[in-house]
Short mmCIF file of C-alpha atoms in Angstrom, two decimals:
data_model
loop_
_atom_site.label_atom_id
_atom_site.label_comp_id
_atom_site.label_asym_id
_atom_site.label_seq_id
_atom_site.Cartn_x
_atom_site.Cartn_y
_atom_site.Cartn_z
CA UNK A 1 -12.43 -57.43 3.50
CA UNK A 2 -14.43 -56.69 -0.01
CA UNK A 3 -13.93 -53.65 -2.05
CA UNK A 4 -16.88 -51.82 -0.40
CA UNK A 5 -15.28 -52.04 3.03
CA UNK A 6 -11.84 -50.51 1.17
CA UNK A 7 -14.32 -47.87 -0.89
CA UNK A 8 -15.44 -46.59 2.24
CA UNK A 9 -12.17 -46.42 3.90
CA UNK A 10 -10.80 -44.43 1.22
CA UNK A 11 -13.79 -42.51 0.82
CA UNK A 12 -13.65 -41.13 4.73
CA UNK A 13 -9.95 -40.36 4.60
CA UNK A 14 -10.72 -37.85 1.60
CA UNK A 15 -13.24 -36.37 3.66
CA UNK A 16 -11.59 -36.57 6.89
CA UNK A 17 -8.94 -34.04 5.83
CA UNK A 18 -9.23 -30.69 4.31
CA UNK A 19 -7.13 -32.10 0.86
CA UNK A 20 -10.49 -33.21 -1.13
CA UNK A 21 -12.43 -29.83 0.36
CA UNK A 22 -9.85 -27.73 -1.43
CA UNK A 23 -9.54 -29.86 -4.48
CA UNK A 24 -13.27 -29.99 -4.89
CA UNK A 25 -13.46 -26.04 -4.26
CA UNK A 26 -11.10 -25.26 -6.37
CA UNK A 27 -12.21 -27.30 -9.59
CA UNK A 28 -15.69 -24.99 -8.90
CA UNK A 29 -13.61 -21.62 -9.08
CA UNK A 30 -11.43 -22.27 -11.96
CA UNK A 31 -14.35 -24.65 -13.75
CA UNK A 32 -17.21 -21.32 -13.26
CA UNK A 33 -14.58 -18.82 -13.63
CA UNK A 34 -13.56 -19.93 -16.93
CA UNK A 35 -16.76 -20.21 -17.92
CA UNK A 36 -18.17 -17.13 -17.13
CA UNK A 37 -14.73 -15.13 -18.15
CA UNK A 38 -12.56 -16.81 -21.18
CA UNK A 39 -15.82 -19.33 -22.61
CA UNK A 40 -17.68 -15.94 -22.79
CA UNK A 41 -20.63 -17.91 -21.43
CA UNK A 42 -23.66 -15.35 -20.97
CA UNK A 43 -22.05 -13.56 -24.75
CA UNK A 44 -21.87 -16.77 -27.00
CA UNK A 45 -25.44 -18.50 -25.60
CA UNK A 46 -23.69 -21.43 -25.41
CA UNK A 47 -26.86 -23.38 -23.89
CA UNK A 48 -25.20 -26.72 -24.59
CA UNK A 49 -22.22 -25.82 -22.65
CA UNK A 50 -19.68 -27.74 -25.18
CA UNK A 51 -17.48 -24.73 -25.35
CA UNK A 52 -18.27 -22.07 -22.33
CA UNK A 53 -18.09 -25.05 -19.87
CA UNK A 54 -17.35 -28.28 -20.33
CA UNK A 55 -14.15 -27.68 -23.09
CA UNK A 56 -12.22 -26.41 -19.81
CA UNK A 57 -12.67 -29.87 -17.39
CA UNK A 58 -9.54 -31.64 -19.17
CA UNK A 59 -7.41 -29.00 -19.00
CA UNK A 60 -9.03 -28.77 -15.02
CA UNK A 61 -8.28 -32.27 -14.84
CA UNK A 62 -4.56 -32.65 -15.94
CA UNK A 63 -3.73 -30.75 -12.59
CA UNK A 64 -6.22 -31.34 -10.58
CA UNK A 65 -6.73 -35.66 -11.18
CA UNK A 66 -3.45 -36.78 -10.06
CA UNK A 67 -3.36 -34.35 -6.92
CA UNK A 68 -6.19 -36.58 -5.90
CA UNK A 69 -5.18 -39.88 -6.94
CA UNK A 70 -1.41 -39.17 -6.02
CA UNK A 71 -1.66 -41.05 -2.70
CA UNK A 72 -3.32 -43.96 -3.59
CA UNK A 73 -0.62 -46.51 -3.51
CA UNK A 74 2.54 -43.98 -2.96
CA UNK A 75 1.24 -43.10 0.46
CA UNK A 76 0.61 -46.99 1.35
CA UNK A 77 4.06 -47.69 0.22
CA UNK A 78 5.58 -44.78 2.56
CA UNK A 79 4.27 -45.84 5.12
CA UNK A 80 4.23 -49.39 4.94
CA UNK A 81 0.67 -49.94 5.30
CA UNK A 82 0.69 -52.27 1.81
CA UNK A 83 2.67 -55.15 3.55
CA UNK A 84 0.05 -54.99 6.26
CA UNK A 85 -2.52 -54.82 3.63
CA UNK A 86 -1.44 -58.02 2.07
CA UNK A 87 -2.14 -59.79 5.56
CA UNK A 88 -5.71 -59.32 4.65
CA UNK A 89 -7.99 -61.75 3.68
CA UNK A 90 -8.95 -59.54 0.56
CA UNK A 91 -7.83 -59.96 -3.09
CA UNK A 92 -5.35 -57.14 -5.10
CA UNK A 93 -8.19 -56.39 -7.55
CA UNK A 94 -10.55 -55.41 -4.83
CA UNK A 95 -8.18 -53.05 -2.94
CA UNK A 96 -7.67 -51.52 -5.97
CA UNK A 97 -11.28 -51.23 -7.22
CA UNK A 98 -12.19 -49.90 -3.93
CA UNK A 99 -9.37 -47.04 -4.03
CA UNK A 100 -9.98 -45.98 -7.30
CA UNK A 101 -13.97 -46.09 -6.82
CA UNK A 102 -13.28 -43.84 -3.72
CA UNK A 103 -11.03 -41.16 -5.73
CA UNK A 104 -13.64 -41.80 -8.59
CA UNK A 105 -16.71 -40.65 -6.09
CA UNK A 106 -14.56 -37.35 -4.96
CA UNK A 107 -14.54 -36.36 -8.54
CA UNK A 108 -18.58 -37.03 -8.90
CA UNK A 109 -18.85 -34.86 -6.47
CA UNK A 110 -17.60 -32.20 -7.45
CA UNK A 111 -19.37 -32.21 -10.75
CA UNK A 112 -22.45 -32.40 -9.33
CA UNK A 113 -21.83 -29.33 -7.19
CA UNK A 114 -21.47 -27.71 -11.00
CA UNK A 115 -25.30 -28.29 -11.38
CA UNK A 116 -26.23 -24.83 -10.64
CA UNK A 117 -25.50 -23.76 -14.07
CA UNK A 118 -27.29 -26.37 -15.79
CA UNK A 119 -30.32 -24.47 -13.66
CA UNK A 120 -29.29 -21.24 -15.16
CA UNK A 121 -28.90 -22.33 -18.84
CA UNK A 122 -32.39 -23.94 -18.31
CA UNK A 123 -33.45 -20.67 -17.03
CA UNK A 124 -32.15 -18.85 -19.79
CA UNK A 125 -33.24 -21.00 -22.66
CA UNK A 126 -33.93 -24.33 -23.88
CA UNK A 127 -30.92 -25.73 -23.42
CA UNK A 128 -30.43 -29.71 -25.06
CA UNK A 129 -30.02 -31.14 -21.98
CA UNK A 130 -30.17 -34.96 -23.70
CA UNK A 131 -26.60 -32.80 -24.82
CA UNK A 132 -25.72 -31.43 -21.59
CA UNK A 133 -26.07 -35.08 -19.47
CA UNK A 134 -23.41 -36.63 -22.44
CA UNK A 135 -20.85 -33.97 -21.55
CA UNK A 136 -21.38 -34.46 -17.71
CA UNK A 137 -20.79 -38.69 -18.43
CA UNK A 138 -18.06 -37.66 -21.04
CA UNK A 139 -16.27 -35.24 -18.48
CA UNK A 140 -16.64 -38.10 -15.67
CA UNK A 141 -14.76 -40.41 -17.91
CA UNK A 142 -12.23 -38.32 -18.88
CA UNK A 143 -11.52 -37.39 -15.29
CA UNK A 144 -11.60 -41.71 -14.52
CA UNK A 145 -9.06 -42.05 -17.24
CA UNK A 146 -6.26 -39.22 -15.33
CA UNK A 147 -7.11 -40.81 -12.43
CA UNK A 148 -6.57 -44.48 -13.57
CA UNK A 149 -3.00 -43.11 -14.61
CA UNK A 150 -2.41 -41.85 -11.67
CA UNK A 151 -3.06 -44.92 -9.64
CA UNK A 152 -1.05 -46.95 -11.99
CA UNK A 153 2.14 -44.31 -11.64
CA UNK A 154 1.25 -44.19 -7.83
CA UNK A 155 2.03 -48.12 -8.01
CA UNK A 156 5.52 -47.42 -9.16
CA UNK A 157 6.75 -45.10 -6.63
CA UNK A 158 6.01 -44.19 -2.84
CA UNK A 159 6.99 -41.01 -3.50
CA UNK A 160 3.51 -38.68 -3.81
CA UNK A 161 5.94 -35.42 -5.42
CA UNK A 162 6.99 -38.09 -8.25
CA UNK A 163 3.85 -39.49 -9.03
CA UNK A 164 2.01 -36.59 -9.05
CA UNK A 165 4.93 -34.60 -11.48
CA UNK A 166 4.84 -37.68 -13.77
CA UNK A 167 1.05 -38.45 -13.75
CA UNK A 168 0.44 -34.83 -14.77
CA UNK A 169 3.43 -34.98 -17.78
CA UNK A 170 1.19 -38.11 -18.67
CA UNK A 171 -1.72 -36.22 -18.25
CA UNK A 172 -0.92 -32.93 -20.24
CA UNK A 173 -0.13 -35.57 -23.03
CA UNK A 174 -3.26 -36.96 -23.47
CA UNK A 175 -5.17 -33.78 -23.56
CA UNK A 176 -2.52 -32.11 -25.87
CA UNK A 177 -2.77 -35.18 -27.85
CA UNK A 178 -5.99 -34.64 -30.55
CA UNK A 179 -6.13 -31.40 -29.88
CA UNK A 180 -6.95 -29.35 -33.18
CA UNK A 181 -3.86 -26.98 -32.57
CA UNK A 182 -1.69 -29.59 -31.50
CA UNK A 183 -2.46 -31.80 -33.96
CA UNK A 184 -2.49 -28.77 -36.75
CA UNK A 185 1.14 -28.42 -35.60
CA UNK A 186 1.61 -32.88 -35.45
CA UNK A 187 0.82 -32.53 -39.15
CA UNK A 188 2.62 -29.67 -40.29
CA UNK A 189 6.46 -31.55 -38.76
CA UNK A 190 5.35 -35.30 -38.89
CA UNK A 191 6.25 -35.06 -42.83
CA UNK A 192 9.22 -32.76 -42.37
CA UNK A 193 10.76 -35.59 -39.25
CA UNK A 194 9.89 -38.79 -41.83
CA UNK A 195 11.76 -37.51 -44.43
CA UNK A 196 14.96 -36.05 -42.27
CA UNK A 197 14.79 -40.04 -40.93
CA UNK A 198 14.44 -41.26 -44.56
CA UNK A 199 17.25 -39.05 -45.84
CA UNK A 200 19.76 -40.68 -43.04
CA UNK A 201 19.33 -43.91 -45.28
CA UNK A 202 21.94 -44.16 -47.86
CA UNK A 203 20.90 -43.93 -51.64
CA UNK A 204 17.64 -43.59 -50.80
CA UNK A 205 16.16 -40.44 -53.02
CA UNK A 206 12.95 -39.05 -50.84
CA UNK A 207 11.35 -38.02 -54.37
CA UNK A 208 10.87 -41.27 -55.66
CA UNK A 209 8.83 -42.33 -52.21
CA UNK A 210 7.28 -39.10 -51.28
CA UNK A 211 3.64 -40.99 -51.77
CA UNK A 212 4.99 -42.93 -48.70
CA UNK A 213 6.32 -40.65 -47.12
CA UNK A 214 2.99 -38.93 -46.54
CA UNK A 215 0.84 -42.07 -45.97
CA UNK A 216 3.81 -42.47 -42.87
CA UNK A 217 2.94 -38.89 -41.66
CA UNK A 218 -0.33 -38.95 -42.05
CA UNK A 219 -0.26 -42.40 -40.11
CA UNK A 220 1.94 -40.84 -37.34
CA UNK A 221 -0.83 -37.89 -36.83
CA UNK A 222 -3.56 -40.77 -36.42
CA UNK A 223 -1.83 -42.22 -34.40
CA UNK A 224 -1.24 -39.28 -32.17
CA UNK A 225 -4.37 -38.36 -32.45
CA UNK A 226 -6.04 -41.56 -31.51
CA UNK A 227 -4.39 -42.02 -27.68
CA UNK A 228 -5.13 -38.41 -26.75
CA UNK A 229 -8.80 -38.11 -24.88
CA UNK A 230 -10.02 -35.45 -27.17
CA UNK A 231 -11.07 -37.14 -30.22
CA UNK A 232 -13.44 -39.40 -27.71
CA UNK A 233 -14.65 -36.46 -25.34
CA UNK A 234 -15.09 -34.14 -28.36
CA UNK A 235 -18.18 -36.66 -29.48
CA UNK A 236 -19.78 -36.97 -26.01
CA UNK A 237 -19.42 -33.07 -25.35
CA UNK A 238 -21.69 -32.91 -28.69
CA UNK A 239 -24.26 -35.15 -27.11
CA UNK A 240 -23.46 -38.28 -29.08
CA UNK A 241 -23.37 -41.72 -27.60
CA UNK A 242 -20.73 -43.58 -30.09
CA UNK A 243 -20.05 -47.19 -28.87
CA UNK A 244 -15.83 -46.31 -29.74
CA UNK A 245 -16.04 -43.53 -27.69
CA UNK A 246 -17.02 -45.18 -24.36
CA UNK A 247 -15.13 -48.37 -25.16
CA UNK A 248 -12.23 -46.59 -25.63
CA UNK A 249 -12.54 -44.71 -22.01
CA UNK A 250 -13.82 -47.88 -20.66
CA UNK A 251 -10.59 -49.97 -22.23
CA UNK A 252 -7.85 -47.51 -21.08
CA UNK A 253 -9.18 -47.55 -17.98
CA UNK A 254 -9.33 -51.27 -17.31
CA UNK A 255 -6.11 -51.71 -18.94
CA UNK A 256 -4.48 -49.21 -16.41
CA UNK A 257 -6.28 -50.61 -13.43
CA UNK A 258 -4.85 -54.18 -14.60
CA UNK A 259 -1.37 -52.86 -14.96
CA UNK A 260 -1.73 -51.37 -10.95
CA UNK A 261 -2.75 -54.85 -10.28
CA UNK A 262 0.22 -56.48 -12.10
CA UNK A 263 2.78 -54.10 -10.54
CA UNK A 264 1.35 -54.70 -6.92
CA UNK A 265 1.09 -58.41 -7.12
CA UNK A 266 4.31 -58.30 -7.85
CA UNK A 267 5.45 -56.31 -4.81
CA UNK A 268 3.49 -58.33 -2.62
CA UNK A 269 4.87 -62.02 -4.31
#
């Protein structure tokens, strides 16, 4: 059994029940509604659609990513179906390749259904769509990346309720995390917490390190800032291919899908 024969498996069971339908329709309602209403798309001529559309598919995806990845390994461990898995003649990596290539295609989906407005901004203007395409491929990965989270939390539990409660907390972290308020508010406490930790260090007088003190905050927001997906999806929503961006998507991925594989090859030893 190869990863195709799992991919397709997968992929039929998301479209043999009504769960994908009503994920995929309702990432088109909120993802148009919020477009058309709060990104004051037809007032702003936003013909690149960085802000009226594509700003809003994170914040989709935080909710919406683990509700479709939720099952991939919980529902195998409810039921049992992963000891009868490892009976197969096929290989850890390639059940989980195939799953997450499966969940990964439901999502591809849906953004394609999302083409009609790249008609209408074409319509409208002349739209960059060189622009446009990077958002679509920087969207894609940022909805890969929730959904490589949620397989690896989905590995931990056979609960669905728990995975998909903790894969969206891990979720809502990542987008929060490089966002400009979030990280406005990161650097206005990050020097305020460093020195309250400094000052539990006796004779220690914060005014003779203050210089450190800041380099430490201002490491602390970089830091913050550098594990959330916004700083990388920020670049491709502008239209511009930078080689950190995509290795960064590319690495966290990979490194979740290898931590799934750890955590299952361990159940299965």
């Amino acid at each position: 059994m190869s990863s195709l024969t799992i991919y397709k498996r997968e992929l039929s069971s998301y479209f043999s029940q009504p769960t994908a339908y009503a994920i995929i329709v309702i990432f088109l309602a909120l993802s148009m509604g919020l477009t058309f209403s709060f990104g004051n798309f037809m007032r702003i001529g936003d013909a690149s659609l960085e802000w009226s559309f594509f700003f809003w598919h994170p914040w989709i995806y935080m909710l919406l990513a683990p509700a479709v990845g939720m099952k991939l390994w919980a529902d195998e461990q409810r039921t049992g179906t992963i000891e009868l898995l490892g009976t197969f003649p096929v290989s850890t990596w390639s059940a989980i390749l195939g799953k997450f290539l499966a969940a990964a295609t439901v999502w591809l989906v849906a953004l394609l259904l999302t083409f009609p407005i790249v008609i209408t901004v074409n319509y409208l203007g002349d739209p960059d769509n060189g622009a446009i395409i990077a958002g679509y491929i920087g969207s894609f990965l940022v909805c890969c990346t929730f959904l490589a989270i949620t397989m690896l939390v989905s590995a931990c539990t056979r609960d669905q309720v728990v995975c998909l409660i903790v894969s969206v907390t891990v979720c809502v972290m990542m987008v929060l995390c490089g966002y400009d308020d979030f990280k406005m508010a990161v650097s206005k406490s990050a020097p305020s917490f460093v020195s309250f930790l400094v000052d539990l260090i006796p004779f220690v007088n914060i005014a003779n390190i203050q210089t450190g003190i800041d380099q430490t905050a201002g490491t602390i927001v970089e830091g913050v800032t550098s594990i959330g997906v916004w700083e990388h999806f920020r670049s491709l929503n502008r239209g511009l291919f930078r080689l950190q961006d995509l290795v960064w998507f590319g690495s966290f991925i990979v490194l979740c899908l290898l931590g799934t594989s750890a955590i299952l090859s361990s159940k299965r030893a």
